[in-house]
Amino acid sequence: MPEAATEPGLPFRILPRLTDRNRHFWTGGEAGELRFLRCQSCGYYIHPPTPVCPRCHSKELAPEAVSGRATLFTYTVNHQNWMPGPELPYIVAIVAIPEQDDLRLTTNLVEMSPEECVIGMPLEVTFEHHEDVWIPLFRPAQ
Ligand SMILES: [Zn+2]
């Protein structure tokens, strides 16, 4: 059993395995930062992480924090318990990260009901801490 893990009251989540390539993304929340890999040659944000920039083929990539703001691109509401997870119903969303046109993230929306979802609404990141992972989730912008 891993120690010190998930705070009580949090839903069960299947956690990602951390690697040198994705650690920045899953642990940025410890510092309150949403981090993406960014090409140091052309400035392109890369998600999910790849070893080479898809735009300029540079291998000079480094994690950088973005603002944590987003807008709701699309969503679906899950009413079915396919596996242990958050309380039903929950919202699976793709959010658009404003720092780059094609930078999007699949996530869950929290602190809101499905009825409150409006495409394009402003959101902000919040993190759910489980063991060695800080899962980026989004809620309505305060
Ligand atoms: Zn590049």
Coordinates of C-alpha atoms and ligand atoms in Angstrom, one line a residue:
M1 CA 0.0 0.0 0.0
P2 CA 1.4 3.4 -0.9
E3 CA 1.6 5.8 2.0
A4 CA 0.5 9.3 2.3
A5 CA -1.7 9.2 -0.5
T6 CA -4.9 10.5 -1.6
E7 CA -6.7 12.9 0.7
P8 CA -9.9 11.5 2.2
G9 CA -13.1 12.2 0.3
L10 CA -11.5 12.2 -3.2
P11 CA -12.8 9.9 -5.8
F12 CA -10.9 6.8 -6.9
R13 CA -8.8 7.6 -10.0
I14 CA -6.7 5.4 -12.2
L15 CA -3.4 7.2 -12.0
P16 CA -0.9 7.6 -14.8
R17 CA 2.6 6.1 -14.6
L18 CA 5.1 8.9 -14.3
T19 CA 7.9 8.9 -16.9
D20 CA 10.7 11.4 -17.7
R21 CA 8.5 12.6 -20.5
N22 CA 5.2 13.2 -18.7
R23 CA 6.3 14.0 -15.1
H24 CA 6.2 17.8 -15.6
F25 CA 2.5 17.5 -16.6
W26 CA 1.3 15.3 -13.7
T27 CA 3.4 17.0 -11.0
G28 CA 3.1 20.7 -11.9
G29 CA 0.1 21.0 -9.7
E30 CA 2.3 20.7 -6.6
A31 CA 3.4 24.2 -7.5
G32 CA 0.0 25.2 -8.7
E33 CA 1.2 25.1 -12.3
L34 CA -0.3 23.6 -15.4
R35 CA 2.7 22.7 -17.5
F36 CA 3.1 21.6 -21.1
L37 CA 6.2 20.6 -23.0
R38 CA 7.2 23.6 -25.2
C39 CA 9.6 23.6 -28.1
Q40 CA 12.5 26.0 -27.3
S41 CA 13.3 26.6 -30.9
C42 CA 9.9 27.6 -32.3
G43 CA 7.7 28.1 -29.2
Y44 CA 5.2 25.4 -30.0
Y45 CA 3.4 23.7 -27.1
I46 CA 3.3 20.0 -27.4
H47 CA 0.5 17.8 -25.8
P48 CA 0.6 14.9 -25.4
P49 CA 4.4 15.0 -25.0
T50 CA 6.5 13.7 -27.9
P51 CA 10.3 13.5 -28.2
V52 CA 10.5 15.8 -31.2
C53 CA 8.6 19.1 -32.0
P54 CA 6.0 18.1 -34.7
R55 CA 6.3 21.6 -36.2
C56 CA 10.1 22.2 -36.5
H57 CA 11.6 18.8 -35.6
S58 CA 13.7 20.3 -32.8
K59 CA 14.5 18.1 -29.8
E60 CA 15.0 21.1 -27.6
L61 CA 11.9 20.7 -25.6
A62 CA 11.2 21.9 -22.0
P63 CA 8.2 22.1 -19.7
E64 CA 6.7 25.5 -19.3
A65 CA 3.8 26.7 -17.2
V66 CA 0.7 28.3 -18.9
S67 CA -1.8 30.6 -17.2
G68 CA -4.2 27.8 -16.1
R69 CA -7.1 29.5 -17.9
A70 CA -9.1 27.6 -20.6
T71 CA -12.4 27.7 -22.4
L72 CA -14.9 24.8 -22.8
F73 CA -14.4 23.4 -26.3
T74 CA -16.8 20.4 -26.0
Y75 CA -18.0 18.0 -23.3
T76 CA -20.1 14.9 -22.6
V77 CA -21.8 13.9 -19.4
N78 CA -21.1 10.4 -18.1
H79 CA -24.1 8.8 -16.3
Q80 CA -22.7 5.2 -16.4
N81 CA -20.3 3.7 -13.9
W82 CA -17.9 2.0 -16.4
M83 CA -15.3 1.7 -13.7
P84 CA -14.6 3.0 -10.2
G85 CA -14.3 6.8 -10.4
P86 CA -15.9 10.1 -9.6
E87 CA -19.5 10.3 -8.4
L88 CA -22.1 10.2 -11.2
P89 CA -22.9 12.1 -13.3
Y90 CA -19.6 13.6 -14.1
I91 CA -18.4 15.8 -17.0
V92 CA -15.7 14.8 -19.4
A93 CA -14.5 17.8 -21.3
I94 CA -12.1 19.0 -23.9
V95 CA -10.8 22.4 -22.9
A96 CA -9.0 24.9 -25.2
I97 CA -5.8 26.4 -23.7
P98 CA -5.6 30.0 -24.8
E99 CA -1.8 30.1 -25.2
Q100 CA -2.1 28.2 -28.5
D101 CA -4.9 27.6 -31.0
D102 CA -4.6 23.8 -31.2
L103 CA -3.6 23.2 -27.5
R104 CA -6.4 21.2 -25.9
L105 CA -6.7 19.0 -22.9
T106 CA -9.1 16.2 -22.1
T107 CA -10.2 16.6 -18.5
N108 CA -13.1 16.5 -16.0
L109 CA -15.1 19.6 -15.0
V110 CA -15.6 20.0 -11.3
E111 CA -17.5 22.3 -8.9
M112 CA -20.3 22.7 -11.4
S113 CA -23.3 20.7 -12.7
P114 CA -23.8 19.4 -16.2
E115 CA -26.6 22.0 -16.6
E116 CA -24.1 24.8 -16.2
C117 CA -21.9 23.7 -19.1
V118 CA -21.8 26.3 -21.9
I119 CA -19.5 25.9 -24.9
G120 CA -16.9 28.7 -24.7
M121 CA -17.3 29.4 -21.0
P122 CA -14.2 30.5 -19.2
L123 CA -12.6 27.9 -16.9
E124 CA -9.6 27.7 -14.7
V125 CA -7.4 24.8 -13.6
T126 CA -7.6 23.1 -10.2
F127 CA -5.6 20.1 -9.1
E128 CA -6.7 16.9 -7.4
H129 CA -3.8 15.4 -5.5
H130 CA -3.4 11.6 -5.4
E131 CA -0.1 10.0 -4.3
D132 CA 2.6 11.4 -6.6
V133 CA 0.2 12.9 -9.1
W134 CA -1.7 16.2 -9.3
I135 CA -4.5 15.7 -11.8
P136 CA -5.4 18.9 -13.7
L137 CA -9.2 19.4 -13.6
F138 CA -11.2 22.5 -14.6
R139 CA -13.9 24.6 -12.9
P140 CA -15.7 27.8 -13.8
A141 CA -13.3 30.7 -13.7
Q142 CA -13.7 32.7 -10.5
Ligands
ZN1 ZN 9.5 23.6 -32.7

